[in-house]
mmCIF file of N, CA, C and O in Angstrom:
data_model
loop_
_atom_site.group_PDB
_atom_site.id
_atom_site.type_symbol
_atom_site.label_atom_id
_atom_site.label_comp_id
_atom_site.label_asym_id
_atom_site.label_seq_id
_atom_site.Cartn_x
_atom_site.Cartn_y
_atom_site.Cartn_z
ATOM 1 N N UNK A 219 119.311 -155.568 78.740
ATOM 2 C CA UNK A 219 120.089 -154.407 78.351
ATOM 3 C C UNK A 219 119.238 -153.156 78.589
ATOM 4 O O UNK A 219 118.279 -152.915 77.855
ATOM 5 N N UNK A 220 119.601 -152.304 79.679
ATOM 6 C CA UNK A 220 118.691 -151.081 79.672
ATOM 7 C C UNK A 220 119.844 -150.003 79.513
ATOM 8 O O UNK A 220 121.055 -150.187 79.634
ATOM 9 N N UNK A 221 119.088 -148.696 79.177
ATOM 10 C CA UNK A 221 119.668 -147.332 79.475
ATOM 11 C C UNK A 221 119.966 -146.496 80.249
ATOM 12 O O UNK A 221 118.969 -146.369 80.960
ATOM 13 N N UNK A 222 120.602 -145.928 80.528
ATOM 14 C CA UNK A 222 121.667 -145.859 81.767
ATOM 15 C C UNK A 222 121.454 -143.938 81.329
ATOM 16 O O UNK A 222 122.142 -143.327 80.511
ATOM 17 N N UNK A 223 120.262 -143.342 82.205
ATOM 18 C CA UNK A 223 120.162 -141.307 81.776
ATOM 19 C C UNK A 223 121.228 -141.494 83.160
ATOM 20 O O UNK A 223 121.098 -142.313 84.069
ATOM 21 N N UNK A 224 122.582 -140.196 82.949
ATOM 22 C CA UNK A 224 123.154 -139.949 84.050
ATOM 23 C C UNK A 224 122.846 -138.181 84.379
ATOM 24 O O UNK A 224 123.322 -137.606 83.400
ATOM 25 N N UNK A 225 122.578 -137.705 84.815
ATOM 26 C CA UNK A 225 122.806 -136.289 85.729
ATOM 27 C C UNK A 225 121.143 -136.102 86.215
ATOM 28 O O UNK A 225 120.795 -134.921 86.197
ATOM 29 N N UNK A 226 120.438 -136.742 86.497
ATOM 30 C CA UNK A 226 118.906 -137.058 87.321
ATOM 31 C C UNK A 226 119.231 -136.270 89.095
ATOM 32 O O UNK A 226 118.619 -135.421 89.743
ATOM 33 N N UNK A 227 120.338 -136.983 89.328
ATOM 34 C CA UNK A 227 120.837 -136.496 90.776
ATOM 35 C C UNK A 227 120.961 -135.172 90.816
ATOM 36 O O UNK A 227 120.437 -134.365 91.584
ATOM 37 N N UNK A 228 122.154 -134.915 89.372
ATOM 38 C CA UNK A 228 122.140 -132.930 89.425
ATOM 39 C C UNK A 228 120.943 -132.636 89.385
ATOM 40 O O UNK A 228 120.313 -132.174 90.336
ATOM 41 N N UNK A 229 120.687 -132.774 88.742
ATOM 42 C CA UNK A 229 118.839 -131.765 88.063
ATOM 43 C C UNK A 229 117.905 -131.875 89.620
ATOM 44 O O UNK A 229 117.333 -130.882 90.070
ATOM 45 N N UNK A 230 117.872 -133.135 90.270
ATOM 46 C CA UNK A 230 116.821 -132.626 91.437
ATOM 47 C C UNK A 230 117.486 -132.027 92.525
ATOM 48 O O UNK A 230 116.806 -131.717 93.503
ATOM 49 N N UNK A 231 118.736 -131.805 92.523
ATOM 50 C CA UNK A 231 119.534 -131.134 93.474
ATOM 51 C C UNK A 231 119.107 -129.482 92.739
ATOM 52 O O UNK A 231 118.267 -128.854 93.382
ATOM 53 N N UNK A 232 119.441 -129.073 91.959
ATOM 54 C CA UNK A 232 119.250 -128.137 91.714
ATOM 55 C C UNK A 232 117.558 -127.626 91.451
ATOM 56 O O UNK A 232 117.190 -126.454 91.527
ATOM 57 N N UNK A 233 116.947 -128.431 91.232
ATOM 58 C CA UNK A 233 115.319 -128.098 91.775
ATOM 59 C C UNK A 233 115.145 -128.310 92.777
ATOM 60 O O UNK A 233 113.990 -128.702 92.941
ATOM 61 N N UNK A 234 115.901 -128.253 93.951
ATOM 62 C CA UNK A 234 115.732 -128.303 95.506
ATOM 63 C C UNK A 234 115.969 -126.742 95.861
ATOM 64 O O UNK A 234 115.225 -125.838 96.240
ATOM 65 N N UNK A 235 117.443 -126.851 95.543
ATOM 66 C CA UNK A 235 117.702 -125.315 95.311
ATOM 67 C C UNK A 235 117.005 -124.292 95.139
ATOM 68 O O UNK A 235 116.648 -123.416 95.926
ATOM 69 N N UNK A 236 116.768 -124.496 93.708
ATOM 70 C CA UNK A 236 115.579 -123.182 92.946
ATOM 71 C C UNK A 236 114.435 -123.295 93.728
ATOM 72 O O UNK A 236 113.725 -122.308 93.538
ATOM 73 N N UNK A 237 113.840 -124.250 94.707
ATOM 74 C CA UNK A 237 112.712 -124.333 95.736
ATOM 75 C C UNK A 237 112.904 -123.453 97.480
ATOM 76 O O UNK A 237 112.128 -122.823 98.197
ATOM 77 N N UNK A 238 114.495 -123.894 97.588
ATOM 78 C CA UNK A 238 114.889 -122.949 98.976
ATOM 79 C C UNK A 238 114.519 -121.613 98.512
ATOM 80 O O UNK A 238 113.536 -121.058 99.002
ATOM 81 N N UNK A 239 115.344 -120.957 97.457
ATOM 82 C CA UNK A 239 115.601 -120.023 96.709
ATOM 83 C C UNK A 239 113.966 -119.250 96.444
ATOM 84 O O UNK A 239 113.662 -118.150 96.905
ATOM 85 N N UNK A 240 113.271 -119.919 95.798
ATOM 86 C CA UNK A 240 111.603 -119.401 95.839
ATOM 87 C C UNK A 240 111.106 -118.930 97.198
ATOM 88 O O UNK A 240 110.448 -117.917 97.436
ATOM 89 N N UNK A 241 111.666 -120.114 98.275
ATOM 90 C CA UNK A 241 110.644 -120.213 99.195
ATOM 91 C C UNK A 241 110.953 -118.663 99.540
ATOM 92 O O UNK A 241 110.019 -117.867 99.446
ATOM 93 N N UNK A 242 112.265 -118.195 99.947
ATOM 94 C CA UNK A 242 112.738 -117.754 100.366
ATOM 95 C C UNK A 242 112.556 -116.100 99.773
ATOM 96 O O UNK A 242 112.577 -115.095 100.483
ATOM 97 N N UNK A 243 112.399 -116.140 98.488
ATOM 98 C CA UNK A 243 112.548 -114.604 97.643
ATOM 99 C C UNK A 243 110.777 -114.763 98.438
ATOM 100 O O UNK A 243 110.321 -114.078 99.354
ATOM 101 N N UNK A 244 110.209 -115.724 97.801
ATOM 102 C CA UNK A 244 108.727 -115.386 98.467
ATOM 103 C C UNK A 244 108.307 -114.306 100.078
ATOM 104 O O UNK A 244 107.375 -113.524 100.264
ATOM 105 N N UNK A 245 109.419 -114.710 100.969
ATOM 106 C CA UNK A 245 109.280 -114.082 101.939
ATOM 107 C C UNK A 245 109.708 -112.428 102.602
ATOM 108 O O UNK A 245 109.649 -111.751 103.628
ATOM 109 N N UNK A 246 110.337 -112.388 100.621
ATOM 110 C CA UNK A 246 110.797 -110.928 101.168
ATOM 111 C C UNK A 246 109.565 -109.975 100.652
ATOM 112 O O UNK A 246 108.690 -110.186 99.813
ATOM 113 N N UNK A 247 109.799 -109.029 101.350
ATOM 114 C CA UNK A 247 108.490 -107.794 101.842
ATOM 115 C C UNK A 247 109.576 -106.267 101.110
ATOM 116 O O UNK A 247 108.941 -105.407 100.500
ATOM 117 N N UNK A 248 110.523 -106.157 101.196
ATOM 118 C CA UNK A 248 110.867 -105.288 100.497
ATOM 119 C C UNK A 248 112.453 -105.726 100.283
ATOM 120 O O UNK A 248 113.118 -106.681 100.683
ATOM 121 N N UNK A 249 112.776 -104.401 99.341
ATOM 122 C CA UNK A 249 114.157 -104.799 98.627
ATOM 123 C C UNK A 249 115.129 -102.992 98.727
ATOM 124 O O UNK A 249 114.752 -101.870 98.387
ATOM 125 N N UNK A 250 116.203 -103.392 99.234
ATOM 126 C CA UNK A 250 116.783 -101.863 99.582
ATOM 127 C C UNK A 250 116.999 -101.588 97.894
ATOM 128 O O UNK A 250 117.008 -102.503 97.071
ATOM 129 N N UNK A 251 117.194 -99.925 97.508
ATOM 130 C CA UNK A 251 117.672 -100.080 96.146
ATOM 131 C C UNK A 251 118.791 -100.266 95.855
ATOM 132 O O UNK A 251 119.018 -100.360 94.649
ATOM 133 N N UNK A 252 119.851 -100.385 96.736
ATOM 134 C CA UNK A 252 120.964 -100.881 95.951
ATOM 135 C C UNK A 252 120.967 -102.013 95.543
ATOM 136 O O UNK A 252 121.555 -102.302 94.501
ATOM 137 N N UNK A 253 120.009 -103.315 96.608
ATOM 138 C CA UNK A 253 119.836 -104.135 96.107
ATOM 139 C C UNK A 253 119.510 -104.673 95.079
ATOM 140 O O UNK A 253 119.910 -105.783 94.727
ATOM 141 N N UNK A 254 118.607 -103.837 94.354
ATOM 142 C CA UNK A 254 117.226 -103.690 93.354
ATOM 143 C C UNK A 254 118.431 -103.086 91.941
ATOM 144 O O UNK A 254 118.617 -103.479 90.789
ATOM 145 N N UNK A 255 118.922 -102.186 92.623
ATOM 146 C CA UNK A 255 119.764 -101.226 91.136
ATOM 147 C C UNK A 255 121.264 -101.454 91.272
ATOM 148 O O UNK A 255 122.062 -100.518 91.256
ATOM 149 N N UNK A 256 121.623 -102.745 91.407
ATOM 150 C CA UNK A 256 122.838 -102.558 91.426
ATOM 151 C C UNK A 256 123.870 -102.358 90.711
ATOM 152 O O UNK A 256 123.550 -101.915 89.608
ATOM 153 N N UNK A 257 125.035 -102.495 90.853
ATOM 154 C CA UNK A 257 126.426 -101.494 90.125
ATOM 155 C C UNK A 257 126.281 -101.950 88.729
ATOM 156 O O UNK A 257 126.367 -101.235 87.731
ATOM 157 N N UNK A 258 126.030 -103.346 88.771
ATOM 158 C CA UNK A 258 125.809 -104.124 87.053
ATOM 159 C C UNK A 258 124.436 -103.482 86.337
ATOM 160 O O UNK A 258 124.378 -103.271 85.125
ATOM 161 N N UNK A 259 123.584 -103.265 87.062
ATOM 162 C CA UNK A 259 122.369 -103.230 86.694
ATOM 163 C C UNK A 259 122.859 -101.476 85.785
ATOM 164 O O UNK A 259 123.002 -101.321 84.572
ATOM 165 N N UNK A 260 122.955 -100.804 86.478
ATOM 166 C CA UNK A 260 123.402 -99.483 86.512
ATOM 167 C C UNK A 260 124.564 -99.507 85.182
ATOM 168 O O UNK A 260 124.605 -98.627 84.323
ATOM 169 N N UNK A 261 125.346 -100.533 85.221
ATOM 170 C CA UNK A 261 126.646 -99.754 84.352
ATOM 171 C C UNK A 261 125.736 -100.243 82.905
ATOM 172 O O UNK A 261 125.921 -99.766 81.786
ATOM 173 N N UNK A 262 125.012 -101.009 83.158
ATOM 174 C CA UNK A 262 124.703 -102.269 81.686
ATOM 175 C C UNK A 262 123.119 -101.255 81.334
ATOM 176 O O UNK A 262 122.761 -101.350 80.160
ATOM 177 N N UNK A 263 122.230 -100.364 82.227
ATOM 178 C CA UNK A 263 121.330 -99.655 81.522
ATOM 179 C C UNK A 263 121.529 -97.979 81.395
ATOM 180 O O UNK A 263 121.132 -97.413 80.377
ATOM 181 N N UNK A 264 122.118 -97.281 82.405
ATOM 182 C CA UNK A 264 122.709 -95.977 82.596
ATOM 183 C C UNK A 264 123.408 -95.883 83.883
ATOM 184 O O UNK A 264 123.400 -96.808 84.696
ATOM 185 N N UNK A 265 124.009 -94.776 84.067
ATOM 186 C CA UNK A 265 124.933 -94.483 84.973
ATOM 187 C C UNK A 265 123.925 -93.327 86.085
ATOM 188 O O UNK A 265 123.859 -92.103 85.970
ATOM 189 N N UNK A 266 123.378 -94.012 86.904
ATOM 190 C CA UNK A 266 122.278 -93.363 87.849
ATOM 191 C C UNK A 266 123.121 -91.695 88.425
ATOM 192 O O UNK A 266 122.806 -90.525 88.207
ATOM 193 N N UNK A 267 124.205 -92.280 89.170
ATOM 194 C CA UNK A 267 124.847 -90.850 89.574
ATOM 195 C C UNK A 267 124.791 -89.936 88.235
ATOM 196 O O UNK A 267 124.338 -88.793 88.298
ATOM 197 N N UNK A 268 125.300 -90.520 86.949
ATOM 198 C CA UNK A 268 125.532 -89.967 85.680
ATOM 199 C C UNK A 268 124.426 -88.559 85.688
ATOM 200 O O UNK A 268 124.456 -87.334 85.808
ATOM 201 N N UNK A 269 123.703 -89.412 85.524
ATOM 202 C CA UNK A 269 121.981 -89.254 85.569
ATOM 203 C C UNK A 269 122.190 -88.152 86.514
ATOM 204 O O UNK A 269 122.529 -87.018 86.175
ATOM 205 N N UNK A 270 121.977 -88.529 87.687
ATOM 206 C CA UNK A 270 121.781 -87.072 88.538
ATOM 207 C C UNK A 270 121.971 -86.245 88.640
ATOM 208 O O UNK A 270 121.205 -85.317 88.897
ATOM 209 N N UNK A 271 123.629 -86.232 88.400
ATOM 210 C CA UNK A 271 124.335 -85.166 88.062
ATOM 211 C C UNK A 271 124.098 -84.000 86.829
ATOM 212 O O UNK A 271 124.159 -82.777 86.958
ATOM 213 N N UNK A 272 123.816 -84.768 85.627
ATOM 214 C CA UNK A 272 123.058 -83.996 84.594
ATOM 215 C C UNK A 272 121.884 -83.389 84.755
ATOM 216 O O UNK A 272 121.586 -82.280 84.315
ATOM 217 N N UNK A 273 121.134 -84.194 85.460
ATOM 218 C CA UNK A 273 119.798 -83.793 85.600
ATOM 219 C C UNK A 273 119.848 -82.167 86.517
ATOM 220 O O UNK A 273 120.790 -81.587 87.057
ATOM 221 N N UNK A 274 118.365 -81.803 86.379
ATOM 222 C CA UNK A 274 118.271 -80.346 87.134
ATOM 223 C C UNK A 274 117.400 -80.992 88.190
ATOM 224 O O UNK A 274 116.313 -80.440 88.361
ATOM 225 N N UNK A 275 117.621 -81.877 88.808
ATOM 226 C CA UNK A 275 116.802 -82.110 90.340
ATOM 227 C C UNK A 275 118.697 -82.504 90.888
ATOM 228 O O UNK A 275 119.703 -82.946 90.332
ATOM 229 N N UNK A 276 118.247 -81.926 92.522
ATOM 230 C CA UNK A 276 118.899 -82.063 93.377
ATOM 231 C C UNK A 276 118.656 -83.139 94.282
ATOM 232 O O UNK A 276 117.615 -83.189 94.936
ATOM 233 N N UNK A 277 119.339 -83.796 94.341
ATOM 234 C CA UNK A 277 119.250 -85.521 95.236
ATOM 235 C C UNK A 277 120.317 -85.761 96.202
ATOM 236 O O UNK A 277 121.479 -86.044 95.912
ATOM 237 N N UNK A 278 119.764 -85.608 97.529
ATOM 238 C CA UNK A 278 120.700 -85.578 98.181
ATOM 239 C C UNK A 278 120.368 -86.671 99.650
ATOM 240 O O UNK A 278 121.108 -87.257 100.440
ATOM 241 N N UNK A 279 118.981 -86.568 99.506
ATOM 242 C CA UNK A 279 118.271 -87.733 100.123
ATOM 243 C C UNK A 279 117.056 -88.152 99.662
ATOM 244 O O UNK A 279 116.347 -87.514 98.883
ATOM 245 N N UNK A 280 116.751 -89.485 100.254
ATOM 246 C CA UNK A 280 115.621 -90.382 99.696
ATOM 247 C C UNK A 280 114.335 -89.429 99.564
ATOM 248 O O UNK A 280 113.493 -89.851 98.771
ATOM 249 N N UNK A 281 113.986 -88.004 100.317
ATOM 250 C CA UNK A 281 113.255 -87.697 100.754
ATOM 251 C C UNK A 281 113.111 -86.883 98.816
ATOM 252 O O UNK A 281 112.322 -87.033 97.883
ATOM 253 N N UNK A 282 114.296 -86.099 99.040
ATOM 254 C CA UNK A 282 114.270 -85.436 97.707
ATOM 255 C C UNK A 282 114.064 -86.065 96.659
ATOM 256 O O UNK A 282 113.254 -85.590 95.862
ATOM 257 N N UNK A 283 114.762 -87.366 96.344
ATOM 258 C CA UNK A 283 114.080 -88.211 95.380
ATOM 259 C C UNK A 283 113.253 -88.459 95.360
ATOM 260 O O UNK A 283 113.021 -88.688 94.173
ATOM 261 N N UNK A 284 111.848 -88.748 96.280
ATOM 262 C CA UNK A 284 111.056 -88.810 96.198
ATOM 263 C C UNK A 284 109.894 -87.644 95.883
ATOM 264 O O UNK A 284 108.731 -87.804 95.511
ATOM 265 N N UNK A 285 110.528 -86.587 96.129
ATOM 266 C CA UNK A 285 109.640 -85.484 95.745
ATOM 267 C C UNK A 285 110.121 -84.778 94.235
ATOM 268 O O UNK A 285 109.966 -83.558 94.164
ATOM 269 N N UNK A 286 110.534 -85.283 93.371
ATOM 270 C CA UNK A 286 110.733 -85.417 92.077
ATOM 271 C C UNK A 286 109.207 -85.668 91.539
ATOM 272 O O UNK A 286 108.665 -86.757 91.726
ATOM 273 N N UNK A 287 108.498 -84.512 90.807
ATOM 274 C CA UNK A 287 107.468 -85.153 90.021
ATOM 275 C C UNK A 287 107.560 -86.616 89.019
ATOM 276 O O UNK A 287 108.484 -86.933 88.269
ATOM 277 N N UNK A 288 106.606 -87.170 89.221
ATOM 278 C CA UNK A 288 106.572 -88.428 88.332
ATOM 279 C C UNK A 288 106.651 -88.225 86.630
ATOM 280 O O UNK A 288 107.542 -88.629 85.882
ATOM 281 N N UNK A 289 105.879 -87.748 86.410
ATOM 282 C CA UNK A 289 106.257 -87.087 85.066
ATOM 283 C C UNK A 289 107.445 -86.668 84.535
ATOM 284 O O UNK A 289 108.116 -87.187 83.643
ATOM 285 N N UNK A 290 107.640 -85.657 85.186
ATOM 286 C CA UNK A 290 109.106 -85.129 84.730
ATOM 287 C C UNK A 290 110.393 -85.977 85.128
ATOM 288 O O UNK A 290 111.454 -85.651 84.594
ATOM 289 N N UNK A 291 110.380 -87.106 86.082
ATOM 290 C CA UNK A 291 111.249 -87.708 86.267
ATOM 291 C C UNK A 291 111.289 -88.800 84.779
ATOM 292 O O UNK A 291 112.200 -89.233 84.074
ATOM 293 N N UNK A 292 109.831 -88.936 84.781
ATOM 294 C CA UNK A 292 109.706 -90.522 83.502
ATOM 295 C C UNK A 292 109.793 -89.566 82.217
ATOM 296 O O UNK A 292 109.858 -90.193 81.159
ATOM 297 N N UNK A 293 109.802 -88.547 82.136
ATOM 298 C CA UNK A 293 110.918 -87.976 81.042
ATOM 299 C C UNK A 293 112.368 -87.964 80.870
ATOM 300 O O UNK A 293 112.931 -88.229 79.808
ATOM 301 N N UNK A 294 112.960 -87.635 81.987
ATOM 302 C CA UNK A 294 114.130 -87.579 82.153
ATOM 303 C C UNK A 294 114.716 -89.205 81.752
ATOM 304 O O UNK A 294 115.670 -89.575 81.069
ATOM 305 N N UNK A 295 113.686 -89.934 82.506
ATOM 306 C CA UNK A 295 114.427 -90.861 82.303
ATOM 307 C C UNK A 295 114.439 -91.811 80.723
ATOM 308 O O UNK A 295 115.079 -92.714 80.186
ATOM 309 N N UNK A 296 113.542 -91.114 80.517
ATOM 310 C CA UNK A 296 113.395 -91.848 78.765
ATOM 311 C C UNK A 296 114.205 -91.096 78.186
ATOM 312 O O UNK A 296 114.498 -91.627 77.115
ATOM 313 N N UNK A 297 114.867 -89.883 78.352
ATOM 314 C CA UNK A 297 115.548 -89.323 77.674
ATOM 315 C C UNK A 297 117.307 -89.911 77.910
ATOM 316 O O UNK A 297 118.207 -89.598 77.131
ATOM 317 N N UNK A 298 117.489 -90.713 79.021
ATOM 318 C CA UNK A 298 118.601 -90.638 79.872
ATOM 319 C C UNK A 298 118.924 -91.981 79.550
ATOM 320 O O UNK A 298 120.100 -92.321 79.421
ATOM 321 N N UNK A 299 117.959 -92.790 79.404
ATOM 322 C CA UNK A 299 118.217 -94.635 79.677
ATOM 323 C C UNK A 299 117.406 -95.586 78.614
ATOM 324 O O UNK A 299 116.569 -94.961 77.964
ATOM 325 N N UNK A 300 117.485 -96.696 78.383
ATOM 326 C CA UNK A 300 116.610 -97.470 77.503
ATOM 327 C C UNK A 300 115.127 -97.895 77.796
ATOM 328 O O UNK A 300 114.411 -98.597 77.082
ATOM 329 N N UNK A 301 114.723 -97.124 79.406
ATOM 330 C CA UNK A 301 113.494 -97.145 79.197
ATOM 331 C C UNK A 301 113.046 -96.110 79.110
ATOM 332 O O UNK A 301 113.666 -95.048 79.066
ATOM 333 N N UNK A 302 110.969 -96.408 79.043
ATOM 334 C CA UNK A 302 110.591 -95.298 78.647
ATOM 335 C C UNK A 302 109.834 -94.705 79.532
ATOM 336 O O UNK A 302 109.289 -93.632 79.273
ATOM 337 N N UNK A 303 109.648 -95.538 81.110
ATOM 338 C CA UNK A 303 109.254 -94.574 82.210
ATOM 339 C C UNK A 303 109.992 -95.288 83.277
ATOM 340 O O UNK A 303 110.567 -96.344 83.013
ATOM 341 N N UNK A 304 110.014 -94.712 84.624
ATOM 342 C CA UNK A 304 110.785 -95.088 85.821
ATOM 343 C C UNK A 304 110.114 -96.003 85.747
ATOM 344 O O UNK A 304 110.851 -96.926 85.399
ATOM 345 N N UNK A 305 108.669 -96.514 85.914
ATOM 346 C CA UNK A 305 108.297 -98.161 86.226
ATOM 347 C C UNK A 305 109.052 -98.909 85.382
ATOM 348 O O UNK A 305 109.336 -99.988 85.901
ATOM 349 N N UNK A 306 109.515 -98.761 84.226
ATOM 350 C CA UNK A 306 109.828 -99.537 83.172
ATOM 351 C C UNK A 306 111.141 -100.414 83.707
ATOM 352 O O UNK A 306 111.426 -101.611 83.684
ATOM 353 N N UNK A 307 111.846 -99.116 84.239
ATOM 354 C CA UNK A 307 113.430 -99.323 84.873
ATOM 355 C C UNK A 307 113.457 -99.839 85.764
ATOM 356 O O UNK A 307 114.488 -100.416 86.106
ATOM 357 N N UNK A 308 111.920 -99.859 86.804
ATOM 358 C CA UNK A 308 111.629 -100.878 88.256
ATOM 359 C C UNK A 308 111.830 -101.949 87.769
ATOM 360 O O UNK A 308 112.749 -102.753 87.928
ATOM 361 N N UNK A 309 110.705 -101.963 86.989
ATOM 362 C CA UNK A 309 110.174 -103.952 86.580
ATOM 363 C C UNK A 309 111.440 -104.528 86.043
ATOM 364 O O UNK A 309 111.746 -105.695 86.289
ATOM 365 N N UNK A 310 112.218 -103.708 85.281
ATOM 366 C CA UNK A 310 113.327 -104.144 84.822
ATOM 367 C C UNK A 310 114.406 -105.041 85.997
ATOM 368 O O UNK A 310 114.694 -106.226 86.168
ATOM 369 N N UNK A 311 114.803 -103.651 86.689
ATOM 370 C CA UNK A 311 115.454 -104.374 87.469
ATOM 371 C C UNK A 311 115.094 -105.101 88.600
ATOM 372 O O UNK A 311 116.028 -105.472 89.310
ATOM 373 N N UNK A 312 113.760 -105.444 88.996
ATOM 374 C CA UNK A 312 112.750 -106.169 90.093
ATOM 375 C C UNK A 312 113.344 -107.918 88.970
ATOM 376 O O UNK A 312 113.639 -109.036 89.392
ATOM 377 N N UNK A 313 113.319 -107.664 88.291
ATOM 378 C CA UNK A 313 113.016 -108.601 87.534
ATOM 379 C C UNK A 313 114.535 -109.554 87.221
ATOM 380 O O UNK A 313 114.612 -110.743 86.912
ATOM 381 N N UNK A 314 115.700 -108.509 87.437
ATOM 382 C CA UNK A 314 116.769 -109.139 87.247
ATOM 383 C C UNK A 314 117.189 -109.414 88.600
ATOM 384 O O UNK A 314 117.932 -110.384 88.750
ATOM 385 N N UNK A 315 116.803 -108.642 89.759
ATOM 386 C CA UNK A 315 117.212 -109.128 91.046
ATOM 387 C C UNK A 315 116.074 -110.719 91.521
ATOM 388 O O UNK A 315 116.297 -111.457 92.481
ATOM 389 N N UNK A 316 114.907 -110.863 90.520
ATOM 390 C CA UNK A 316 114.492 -112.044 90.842
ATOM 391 C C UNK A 316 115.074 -113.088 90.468
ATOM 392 O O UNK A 316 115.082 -113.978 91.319
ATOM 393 N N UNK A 317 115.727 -113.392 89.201
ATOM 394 C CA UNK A 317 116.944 -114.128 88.704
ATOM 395 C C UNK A 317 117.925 -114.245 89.315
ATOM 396 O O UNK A 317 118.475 -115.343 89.400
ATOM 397 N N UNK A 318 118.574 -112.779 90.101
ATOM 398 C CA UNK A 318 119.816 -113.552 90.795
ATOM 399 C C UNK A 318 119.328 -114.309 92.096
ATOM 400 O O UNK A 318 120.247 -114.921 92.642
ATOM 401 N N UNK A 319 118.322 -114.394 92.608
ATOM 402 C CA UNK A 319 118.173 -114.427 94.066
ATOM 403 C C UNK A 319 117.532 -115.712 93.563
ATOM 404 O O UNK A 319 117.761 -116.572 94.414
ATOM 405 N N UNK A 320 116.724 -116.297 92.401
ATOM 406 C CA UNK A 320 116.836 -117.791 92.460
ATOM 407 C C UNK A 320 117.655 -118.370 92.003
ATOM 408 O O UNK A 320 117.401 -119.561 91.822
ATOM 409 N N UNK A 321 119.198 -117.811 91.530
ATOM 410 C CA UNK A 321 120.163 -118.207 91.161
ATOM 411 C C UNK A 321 119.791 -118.751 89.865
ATOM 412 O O UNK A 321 120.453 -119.787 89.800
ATOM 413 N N UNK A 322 119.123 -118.648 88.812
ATOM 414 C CA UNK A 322 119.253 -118.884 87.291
ATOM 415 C C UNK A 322 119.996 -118.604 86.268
ATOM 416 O O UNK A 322 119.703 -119.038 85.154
#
């Protein structure tokens, strides 16, 4: 009389998966930001356009966003969102686009 574990088959199918899925996030070198900030990411921590629009910087290209002092942006944005500097809001969402992309 032995014991009979059934779903062994699911579970290493899906650690095959989560292994394509690694191999694969492993090989990326960068991430566009919509990718990175997307519409969920955005509605569920602040409303980025929201954001801009209020704000007193003008954004009209990547170039201008980028010439936003760091400071005064990681004010704005602690004042604007639940974090408390723009890295905060990176790692954040670096971190939820690593979850979807190994599918967890």
């Amino acid at each position: 009389m032995g014991i009979k574990i059934k779903g062994f088959d699911k579970l290493q199918k899906q650690l095959k998966q989560l292994e394509r899925n690694a191999k694969e996030l492993e090989q990326t070198t960068s991430v566009s930001f919509a990718e990175l900030f997307t519409d969920s990411f955005m509605k569920t921590h602040t409303s980025f356009d929201e954001m801009l629009d209020k704000s007193k910087f003008t954004v009209e290209t990547s170039e201008d966003f980028k010439a936003i002092p760091d400071d005064e942006w990681d004010i704005y944005v602690k004042s604007n969102t639940e974090f408390n500097t723009w890295q905060d809001m990176i790692d954040q969402a670096t971190e939820e686009y690593i979850v979807r992309k190994l599918d967890l």
